[in-house]
C-alpha cells in the first residue's frame, strides 16, 4: 500500500532562498546505486514527479526543491518524460538565447536567462544504473540546465541577464495587470466590478444542450456597455488565474458570448472578441489538453501549430493576430468553446480521457519513464539515443 504522505515543493521569496542554509542552496549528494535499491529509485522518481504535477504548471523539478539533498531531477518538458540520477552537464553548444524562466520554489518570480541552445548531459538510468550521455536541444535543454544547476546550489536568478521581476501578486492583482495590458491605462485604476464563477460539466454530459455545448453569439460592440464589457474581461482574467488556467472563454462563466482571454505566461495577455480563424499553416501536432470546465481529466488533441485570427479589440478595432506553438493551441481551444465544442469532441475515437489526479499522472509518467529508459539503454549499445539531436555513449553499470 502506498503511503499517504507525498513529497511537496518548498517555496519562499528570493531573499529566503538566498540563505545558505536553505535546502536549495545546500548542494546535494550522489545516489549510491549499491545502497539504494531499484524499487526505491523508482519510488523517488515517482515522488518527484508527483510533486512536479502538484505544482503550478511546472515542467521540471530538482530534488532539493522538495527538501531532498540528492542528485535527481525529473522533466516533462518534452513529449517523453525523463528522470535523471546523478546528472551532470558535460557540454553546451549552439547559440546563446535568452528566455524568461521561473521556478516552482519561487512563485511569482521571473527572470530573463541566457542559455545555450544545446546541452549534453551524462546521468545514470534509474532501473539499471547504466551511465548514458545524450544531447538535448531547445526547451528540454533549457529545463534540464535549469534543474541540474539547482543540484549544485545555483538558481536561475543567479545569472539572469537582467534584474528578476518579483511579482508576488494576488489573483485580483494579476487580473488587474492583465486587463491594463489588453485595455491600456493604469493597472491601479479602479473600474466597475463583476463576480463570475466557473461552469463545469462531466464528460458524460457533453451531448446535452447547455451554455458550454452550444455556439455563442457575437459581442455587439455597438449596443453593449463598454464599462460592462471591460468589467467582464477583467473578471474573466481573475477567474482564470484563480483556477490556474491559461485561457478562459465566456461560456465557461455562463455567458454565451464570443469572448475569451488568454495568458500563457510566455507572451503578453490577450483578449479575443468575436474571433475568427482566417489562416492555418498546415502543420499540426498532438498534445495532451485539459480544460477548467472539465476538471479531473485530460486528452490528446491534434491542433494546428500556427494560426492567424481576426478579432476585435476592446475599442472595437478589427485586428489580425498570429499565434504559434503553445499560444496557437490555447487560442484554438478557446475559440472551440465559442463554437460550443470542447476538446473531447476533437479526440480520436480510440483515445480515452486520462485522469489529471497528481498521483495518477505521476504513476503514468513513471511508467513512461521506464519505457524511455529502455530506449536509452538500446541506444547506448547502438551509439545513438534514438531521438533527434541526441547521442548516448559511455556505458557503465552500477547497481
GROMACS .gro file of C-alpha atoms in nm:
model
  399
    1UNK     CA    1   0.000   0.000   0.000
    2UNK     CA    2   0.134   0.341  -0.097
    3UNK     CA    3   0.199   0.582   0.187
    4UNK     CA    4  -0.048   0.869   0.218
    5UNK     CA    5   0.247   1.109   0.256
    6UNK     CA    6   0.391   1.259  -0.062
    7UNK     CA    7   0.676   1.493  -0.144
    8UNK     CA    8   0.581   1.858  -0.175
    9UNK     CA    9   0.759   2.165  -0.308
   10UNK     CA   10   0.921   2.406  -0.064
   11UNK     CA   11   0.873   2.771  -0.154
   12UNK     CA   12   0.996   3.108  -0.041
   13UNK     CA   13   1.098   3.456  -0.150
   14UNK     CA   14   1.422   3.525  -0.334
   15UNK     CA   15   1.562   3.662  -0.009
   16UNK     CA   16   1.477   3.344   0.182
   17UNK     CA   17   1.608   3.114  -0.090
   18UNK     CA   18   1.935   3.308  -0.094
   19UNK     CA   19   2.015   3.191   0.260
   20UNK     CA   20   2.298   2.934   0.256
   21UNK     CA   21   2.104   2.714   0.498
   22UNK     CA   22   1.808   2.672   0.260
   23UNK     CA   23   1.764   2.322   0.115
   24UNK     CA   24   1.804   2.454  -0.238
   25UNK     CA   25   2.140   2.618  -0.156
   26UNK     CA   26   2.299   2.331   0.037
   27UNK     CA   27   2.407   2.122  -0.261
   28UNK     CA   28   2.340   1.752  -0.299
   29UNK     CA   29   2.498   1.411  -0.256
   30UNK     CA   30   2.516   1.145  -0.530
   31UNK     CA   31   2.282   0.849  -0.507
   32UNK     CA   32   2.484   0.533  -0.431
   33UNK     CA   33   2.333   0.263  -0.651
   34UNK     CA   34   2.500  -0.008  -0.440
   35UNK     CA   35   2.295   0.106  -0.141
   36UNK     CA   36   1.970   0.246  -0.285
   37UNK     CA   37   1.775  -0.047  -0.441
   38UNK     CA   38   1.597  -0.028  -0.776
   39UNK     CA   39   1.248  -0.018  -0.620
   40UNK     CA   40   1.343   0.281  -0.405
   41UNK     CA   41   1.497   0.462  -0.702
   42UNK     CA   42   1.171   0.432  -0.894
   43UNK     CA   43   0.979   0.543  -0.586
   44UNK     CA   44   1.198   0.854  -0.578
   45UNK     CA   45   1.122   0.914  -0.945
   46UNK     CA   46   0.750   0.878  -0.886
   47UNK     CA   47   0.756   1.100  -0.576
   48UNK     CA   48   0.943   1.379  -0.756
   49UNK     CA   49   0.702   1.352  -1.048
   50UNK     CA   50   0.407   1.374  -0.809
   51UNK     CA   51   0.549   1.693  -0.656
   52UNK     CA   52   0.600   1.837  -1.004
   53UNK     CA   53   0.244   1.760  -1.108
   54UNK     CA   54   0.110   1.913  -0.787
   55UNK     CA   55   0.281   2.243  -0.863
   56UNK     CA   56   0.177   2.534  -1.085
   57UNK     CA   57   0.226   2.429  -1.445
   58UNK     CA   58   0.584   2.313  -1.392
   59UNK     CA   59   0.783   2.113  -1.647
   60UNK     CA   60   1.091   2.032  -1.441
   61UNK     CA   61   1.189   1.965  -1.080
   62UNK     CA   62   1.514   1.906  -0.892
   63UNK     CA   63   1.514   1.704  -0.571
   64UNK     CA   64   1.626   1.997  -0.348
   65UNK     CA   65   1.303   2.176  -0.439
   66UNK     CA   66   1.130   1.915  -0.220
   67UNK     CA   67   1.392   1.931   0.054
   68UNK     CA   68   1.580   1.621  -0.059
   69UNK     CA   69   1.957   1.659  -0.080
   70UNK     CA   70   2.010   1.403  -0.356
   71UNK     CA   71   2.120   1.437  -0.719
   72UNK     CA   72   1.798   1.365  -0.906
   73UNK     CA   73   1.582   1.563  -1.149
   74UNK     CA   74   1.266   1.495  -1.349
   75UNK     CA   75   1.140   1.672  -1.659
   76UNK     CA   76   0.819   1.661  -1.859
   77UNK     CA   77   0.919   1.943  -2.094
   78UNK     CA   78   0.932   1.713  -2.396
   79UNK     CA   79   0.686   1.453  -2.524
   80UNK     CA   80   0.884   1.184  -2.342
   81UNK     CA   81   0.923   1.239  -1.963
   82UNK     CA   82   1.263   1.166  -1.815
   83UNK     CA   83   1.424   1.104  -1.476
   84UNK     CA   84   1.796   1.151  -1.423
   85UNK     CA   85   2.003   1.025  -1.130
   86UNK     CA   86   2.343   1.181  -1.063
   87UNK     CA   87   2.324   1.404  -1.372
   88UNK     CA   88   2.596   1.645  -1.473
   89UNK     CA   89   2.629   1.873  -1.771
   90UNK     CA   90   2.934   1.774  -1.976
   91UNK     CA   91   2.898   2.019  -2.266
   92UNK     CA   92   2.693   2.305  -2.403
   93UNK     CA   93   2.684   2.422  -2.764
   94UNK     CA   94   2.490   2.625  -3.016
   95UNK     CA   95   2.387   2.989  -2.997
   96UNK     CA   96   2.313   3.151  -2.662
   97UNK     CA   97   1.949   3.252  -2.638
   98UNK     CA   98   1.775   3.447  -2.362
   99UNK     CA   99   1.429   3.349  -2.241
  100UNK     CA  100   1.211   3.406  -1.938
  101UNK     CA  101   1.241   3.143  -1.666
  102UNK     CA  102   1.062   3.074  -1.341
  103UNK     CA  103   1.079   2.814  -1.067
  104UNK     CA  104   0.808   2.643  -0.864
  105UNK     CA  105   1.002   2.718  -0.544
  106UNK     CA  106   0.998   3.091  -0.624
  107UNK     CA  107   0.634   3.161  -0.707
  108UNK     CA  108   0.580   3.493  -0.880
  109UNK     CA  109   0.946   3.547  -0.970
  110UNK     CA  110   1.066   3.552  -1.332
  111UNK     CA  111   1.394   3.646  -1.496
  112UNK     CA  112   1.544   3.659  -1.842
  113UNK     CA  113   1.818   3.394  -1.852
  114UNK     CA  114   2.073   3.330  -2.131
  115UNK     CA  115   2.145   2.963  -2.209
  116UNK     CA  116   2.294   2.760  -2.492
  117UNK     CA  117   2.054   2.602  -2.735
  118UNK     CA  118   2.204   2.255  -2.680
  119UNK     CA  119   2.303   2.083  -2.355
  120UNK     CA  120   2.480   1.748  -2.323
  121UNK     CA  121   2.406   1.558  -2.002
  122UNK     CA  122   2.557   1.242  -1.853
  123UNK     CA  123   2.345   1.058  -1.597
  124UNK     CA  124   2.255   0.716  -1.457
  125UNK     CA  125   1.941   0.531  -1.555
  126UNK     CA  126   1.712   0.462  -1.261
  127UNK     CA  127   1.650   0.100  -1.350
  128UNK     CA  128   1.992  -0.040  -1.436
  129UNK     CA  129   2.235   0.222  -1.311
  130UNK     CA  130   2.386   0.235  -1.658
  131UNK     CA  131   2.552   0.567  -1.732
  132UNK     CA  132   2.446   0.729  -2.057
  133UNK     CA  133   2.510   1.057  -2.232
  134UNK     CA  134   2.264   1.247  -2.451
  135UNK     CA  135   2.236   1.589  -2.610
  136UNK     CA  136   1.914   1.785  -2.570
  137UNK     CA  137   1.801   2.092  -2.758
  138UNK     CA  138   1.557   2.380  -2.722
  139UNK     CA  139   1.314   2.384  -2.433
  140UNK     CA  140   1.424   2.047  -2.296
  141UNK     CA  141   1.787   2.164  -2.290
  142UNK     CA  142   1.690   2.481  -2.102
  143UNK     CA  143   1.477   2.295  -1.849
  144UNK     CA  144   1.746   2.036  -1.776
  145UNK     CA  145   2.017   2.304  -1.739
  146UNK     CA  146   1.784   2.495  -1.504
  147UNK     CA  147   1.719   2.190  -1.285
  148UNK     CA  148   2.068   2.037  -1.282
  149UNK     CA  149   2.232   2.357  -1.162
  150UNK     CA  150   2.000   2.350  -0.859
  151UNK     CA  151   2.174   2.028  -0.754
  152UNK     CA  152   2.485   2.242  -0.704
  153UNK     CA  153   2.301   2.514  -0.512
  154UNK     CA  154   2.260   2.751  -0.809
  155UNK     CA  155   1.931   2.917  -0.905
  156UNK     CA  156   1.834   3.074  -1.236
  157UNK     CA  157   1.822   3.419  -1.076
  158UNK     CA  158   2.194   3.394  -1.000
  159UNK     CA  159   2.287   3.450  -1.365
  160UNK     CA  160   1.986   3.633  -1.503
  161UNK     CA  161   2.051   3.876  -1.786
  162UNK     CA  162   1.853   4.142  -1.602
  163UNK     CA  163   1.709   4.202  -1.257
  164UNK     CA  164   1.440   3.944  -1.171
  165UNK     CA  165   1.081   4.058  -1.167
  166UNK     CA  166   0.931   3.976  -0.829
  167UNK     CA  167   0.558   3.960  -0.882
  168UNK     CA  168   0.406   3.838  -0.558
  169UNK     CA  169   0.054   3.926  -0.668
  170UNK     CA  170  -0.289   3.807  -0.571
  171UNK     CA  171  -0.520   3.675  -0.842
  172UNK     CA  172  -0.703   4.009  -0.830
  173UNK     CA  173  -0.379   4.199  -0.884
  174UNK     CA  174  -0.277   3.972  -1.172
  175UNK     CA  175  -0.619   4.021  -1.331
  176UNK     CA  176  -0.590   4.399  -1.296
  177UNK     CA  177  -0.245   4.398  -1.455
  178UNK     CA  178  -0.360   4.171  -1.741
  179UNK     CA  179  -0.659   4.393  -1.803
  180UNK     CA  180  -0.435   4.700  -1.816
  181UNK     CA  181  -0.217   4.518  -2.071
  182UNK     CA  182  -0.508   4.446  -2.307
  183UNK     CA  183  -0.704   4.767  -2.247
  184UNK     CA  184  -0.430   5.018  -2.174
  185UNK     CA  185  -0.423   5.251  -1.878
  186UNK     CA  186  -0.309   5.243  -1.519
  187UNK     CA  187  -0.317   4.893  -1.359
  188UNK     CA  188  -0.409   5.054  -1.026
  189UNK     CA  189  -0.710   5.240  -1.164
  190UNK     CA  190  -1.049   5.141  -1.025
  191UNK     CA  191  -1.317   5.001  -1.256
  192UNK     CA  192  -1.663   4.850  -1.242
  193UNK     CA  193  -1.664   4.511  -1.072
  194UNK     CA  194  -1.817   4.178  -1.166
  195UNK     CA  195  -1.848   3.846  -0.989
  196UNK     CA  196  -1.823   3.539  -1.210
  197UNK     CA  197  -1.768   3.172  -1.137
  198UNK     CA  198  -1.661   2.871  -1.339
  199UNK     CA  199  -1.912   2.640  -1.509
  200UNK     CA  200  -1.810   2.273  -1.518
  201UNK     CA  201  -1.959   1.965  -1.681
  202UNK     CA  202  -1.891   1.589  -1.664
  203UNK     CA  203  -1.766   1.436  -1.991
  204UNK     CA  204  -2.073   1.211  -1.997
  205UNK     CA  205  -2.299   1.517  -2.043
  206UNK     CA  206  -2.124   1.680  -2.340
  207UNK     CA  207  -2.410   1.579  -2.571
  208UNK     CA  208  -2.664   1.778  -2.366
  209UNK     CA  209  -2.773   2.128  -2.461
  210UNK     CA  210  -2.614   2.397  -2.244
  211UNK     CA  211  -2.401   2.707  -2.242
  212UNK     CA  212  -2.084   2.500  -2.281
  213UNK     CA  213  -2.215   2.294  -2.572
  214UNK     CA  214  -2.387   2.545  -2.800
  215UNK     CA  215  -2.241   2.821  -3.020
  216UNK     CA  216  -2.213   3.164  -2.866
  217UNK     CA  217  -2.347   3.493  -3.001
  218UNK     CA  218  -2.123   3.774  -3.123
  219UNK     CA  219  -2.048   4.055  -2.881
  220UNK     CA  220  -2.244   4.355  -3.012
  221UNK     CA  221  -1.994   4.632  -2.955
  222UNK     CA  222  -2.244   4.895  -3.075
  223UNK     CA  223  -2.500   4.820  -2.806
  224UNK     CA  224  -2.308   4.662  -2.518
  225UNK     CA  225  -2.197   4.899  -2.245
  226UNK     CA  226  -1.818   4.940  -2.272
  227UNK     CA  227  -1.771   4.956  -1.897
  228UNK     CA  228  -1.961   4.633  -1.854
  229UNK     CA  229  -1.751   4.458  -2.119
  230UNK     CA  230  -1.430   4.571  -1.956
  231UNK     CA  231  -1.551   4.452  -1.617
  232UNK     CA  232  -1.629   4.110  -1.767
  233UNK     CA  233  -1.285   4.083  -1.925
  234UNK     CA  234  -1.110   4.176  -1.601
  235UNK     CA  235  -1.321   3.929  -1.402
  236UNK     CA  236  -1.257   3.652  -1.657
  237UNK     CA  237  -0.883   3.700  -1.607
  238UNK     CA  238  -0.936   3.674  -1.232
  239UNK     CA  239  -1.140   3.352  -1.261
  240UNK     CA  240  -0.876   3.208  -1.494
  241UNK     CA  241  -0.588   3.290  -1.259
  242UNK     CA  242  -0.776   3.161  -0.958
  243UNK     CA  243  -0.829   2.828  -1.136
  244UNK     CA  244  -0.464   2.816  -1.253
  245UNK     CA  245  -0.568   2.825  -1.617
  246UNK     CA  246  -0.404   2.977  -1.924
  247UNK     CA  247  -0.721   3.058  -2.116
  248UNK     CA  248  -1.090   3.113  -2.047
  249UNK     CA  249  -1.390   3.158  -2.275
  250UNK     CA  250  -1.712   3.339  -2.180
  251UNK     CA  251  -1.928   3.021  -2.198
  252UNK     CA  252  -1.713   2.882  -1.917
  253UNK     CA  253  -1.853   3.150  -1.686
  254UNK     CA  254  -2.210   3.110  -1.812
  255UNK     CA  255  -2.202   3.376  -2.087
  256UNK     CA  256  -2.294   3.279  -2.441
  257UNK     CA  257  -2.071   3.548  -2.592
  258UNK     CA  258  -1.780   3.519  -2.835
  259UNK     CA  259  -1.531   3.649  -2.582
  260UNK     CA  260  -1.216   3.486  -2.443
  261UNK     CA  261  -0.899   3.576  -2.253
  262UNK     CA  262  -0.554   3.416  -2.275
  263UNK     CA  263  -0.239   3.434  -2.065
  264UNK     CA  264   0.007   3.153  -2.127
  265UNK     CA  265   0.285   3.316  -1.927
  266UNK     CA  266   0.513   3.314  -2.233
  267UNK     CA  267   0.350   3.607  -2.413
  268UNK     CA  268   0.153   3.916  -2.306
  269UNK     CA  269  -0.212   3.859  -2.203
  270UNK     CA  270  -0.466   3.891  -2.482
  271UNK     CA  271  -0.842   3.920  -2.527
  272UNK     CA  272  -1.039   3.777  -2.820
  273UNK     CA  273  -1.370   3.939  -2.916
  274UNK     CA  274  -1.569   3.778  -3.199
  275UNK     CA  275  -1.257   3.588  -3.312
  276UNK     CA  276  -1.235   3.407  -3.643
  277UNK     CA  277  -0.950   3.183  -3.761
  278UNK     CA  278  -0.862   3.312  -4.108
  279UNK     CA  279  -0.545   3.115  -4.184
  280UNK     CA  280  -0.363   2.796  -4.081
  281UNK     CA  281  -0.013   2.694  -4.184
  282UNK     CA  282  -0.100   2.328  -4.242
  283UNK     CA  283   0.133   2.175  -3.981
  284UNK     CA  284  -0.016   2.011  -3.675
  285UNK     CA  285   0.088   1.833  -3.359
  286UNK     CA  286  -0.085   1.620  -3.099
  287UNK     CA  287  -0.052   1.708  -2.731
  288UNK     CA  288  -0.247   1.649  -2.411
  289UNK     CA  289  -0.500   1.916  -2.318
  290UNK     CA  290  -0.712   1.985  -2.015
  291UNK     CA  291  -0.999   2.224  -1.952
  292UNK     CA  292  -1.111   2.421  -1.650
  293UNK     CA  293  -1.471   2.322  -1.728
  294UNK     CA  294  -1.379   1.951  -1.740
  295UNK     CA  295  -1.182   1.912  -1.417
  296UNK     CA  296  -1.003   1.589  -1.339
  297UNK     CA  297  -0.934   1.468  -1.694
  298UNK     CA  298  -0.719   1.541  -1.999
  299UNK     CA  299  -0.687   1.403  -2.351
  300UNK     CA  300  -0.471   1.409  -2.664
  301UNK     CA  301  -0.583   1.665  -2.925
  302UNK     CA  302  -0.433   1.746  -3.265
  303UNK     CA  303  -0.408   2.118  -3.336
  304UNK     CA  304  -0.253   2.344  -3.597
  305UNK     CA  305   0.085   2.479  -3.488
  306UNK     CA  306   0.031   2.827  -3.632
  307UNK     CA  307  -0.289   3.021  -3.696
  308UNK     CA  308  -0.398   3.374  -3.783
  309UNK     CA  309  -0.702   3.514  -3.605
  310UNK     CA  310  -0.912   3.817  -3.690
  311UNK     CA  311  -1.056   3.965  -3.372
  312UNK     CA  312  -1.196   4.285  -3.227
  313UNK     CA  313  -1.026   4.490  -2.961
  314UNK     CA  314  -1.197   4.645  -2.660
  315UNK     CA  315  -1.217   4.968  -2.855
  316UNK     CA  316  -1.393   4.797  -3.146
  317UNK     CA  317  -1.099   4.793  -3.389
  318UNK     CA  318  -1.050   4.488  -3.609
  319UNK     CA  319  -0.701   4.337  -3.590
  320UNK     CA  320  -0.527   4.024  -3.713
  321UNK     CA  321  -0.314   3.830  -3.466
  322UNK     CA  322  -0.082   3.536  -3.530
  323UNK     CA  323  -0.047   3.261  -3.273
  324UNK     CA  324   0.219   2.990  -3.283
  325UNK     CA  325   0.306   2.682  -3.079
  326UNK     CA  326   0.152   2.670  -2.734
  327UNK     CA  327  -0.022   3.004  -2.789
  328UNK     CA  328  -0.188   2.864  -3.105
  329UNK     CA  329  -0.314   2.562  -2.914
  330UNK     CA  330  -0.466   2.777  -2.640
  331UNK     CA  331  -0.632   3.011  -2.890
  332UNK     CA  332  -0.785   2.720  -3.083
  333UNK     CA  333  -0.905   2.562  -2.760
  334UNK     CA  334  -1.080   2.883  -2.652
  335UNK     CA  335  -1.230   2.953  -2.995
  336UNK     CA  336  -1.369   2.599  -2.992
  337UNK     CA  337  -1.550   2.691  -2.670
  338UNK     CA  338  -1.715   2.981  -2.853
  339UNK     CA  339  -1.840   2.731  -3.114
  340UNK     CA  340  -1.985   2.502  -2.847
  341UNK     CA  341  -1.708   2.244  -2.886
  342UNK     CA  342  -1.497   2.103  -2.603
  343UNK     CA  343  -1.168   1.927  -2.662
  344UNK     CA  344  -1.303   1.568  -2.614
  345UNK     CA  345  -1.507   1.629  -2.931
  346UNK     CA  346  -1.178   1.662  -3.121
  347UNK     CA  347  -1.013   1.349  -2.982
  348UNK     CA  348  -0.976   1.033  -3.187
  349UNK     CA  349  -1.249   0.785  -3.105
  350UNK     CA  350  -0.992   0.528  -2.999
  351UNK     CA  351  -0.838   0.769  -2.745
  352UNK     CA  352  -0.963   0.790  -2.390
  353UNK     CA  353  -0.962   1.068  -2.134
  354UNK     CA  354  -0.693   1.031  -1.870
  355UNK     CA  355  -0.708   1.135  -1.507
  356UNK     CA  356  -0.536   1.458  -1.401
  357UNK     CA  357  -0.506   1.349  -1.039
  358UNK     CA  358  -0.144   1.420  -0.947
  359UNK     CA  359  -0.099   1.067  -0.815
  360UNK     CA  360  -0.247   0.907  -1.126
  361UNK     CA  361  -0.035   1.126  -1.354
  362UNK     CA  362   0.279   1.051  -1.153
  363UNK     CA  363   0.211   0.677  -1.186
  364UNK     CA  364   0.154   0.711  -1.560
  365UNK     CA  365   0.461   0.929  -1.619
  366UNK     CA  366   0.678   0.696  -1.412
  367UNK     CA  367   0.575   0.404  -1.631
  368UNK     CA  368   0.658   0.611  -1.938
  369UNK     CA  369   0.997   0.697  -1.786
  370UNK     CA  370   1.065   0.325  -1.752
  371UNK     CA  371   0.983   0.271  -2.118
  372UNK     CA  372   1.206   0.562  -2.216
  373UNK     CA  373   1.496   0.418  -2.017
  374UNK     CA  374   1.484   0.102  -2.226
  375UNK     CA  375   1.524   0.323  -2.535
  376UNK     CA  376   1.832   0.490  -2.391
  377UNK     CA  377   1.977   0.150  -2.299
  378UNK     CA  378   1.921   0.022  -2.653
  379UNK     CA  379   2.057   0.346  -2.798
  380UNK     CA  380   2.373   0.333  -2.589
  381UNK     CA  381   2.452  -0.006  -2.737
  382UNK     CA  382   2.396   0.114  -3.093
  383UNK     CA  383   2.566   0.451  -3.046
  384UNK     CA  384   2.252   0.661  -3.092
  385UNK     CA  385   1.993   0.782  -2.844
  386UNK     CA  386   1.718   0.711  -3.093
  387UNK     CA  387   1.578   1.064  -3.082
  388UNK     CA  388   1.658   1.374  -3.284
  389UNK     CA  389   1.964   1.561  -3.163
  390UNK     CA  390   2.059   1.305  -2.901
  391UNK     CA  391   2.356   1.074  -2.855
  392UNK     CA  392   2.428   0.808  -2.592
  393UNK     CA  393   2.761   0.654  -2.502
  394UNK     CA  394   2.999   0.574  -2.214
  395UNK     CA  395   2.813   0.277  -2.074
  396UNK     CA  396   2.880   0.182  -1.717
  397UNK     CA  397   2.664  -0.025  -1.486
  398UNK     CA  398   2.620   0.047  -1.119
  399UNK     CA  399   2.372  -0.140  -0.905
   0.00000   0.00000   0.00000
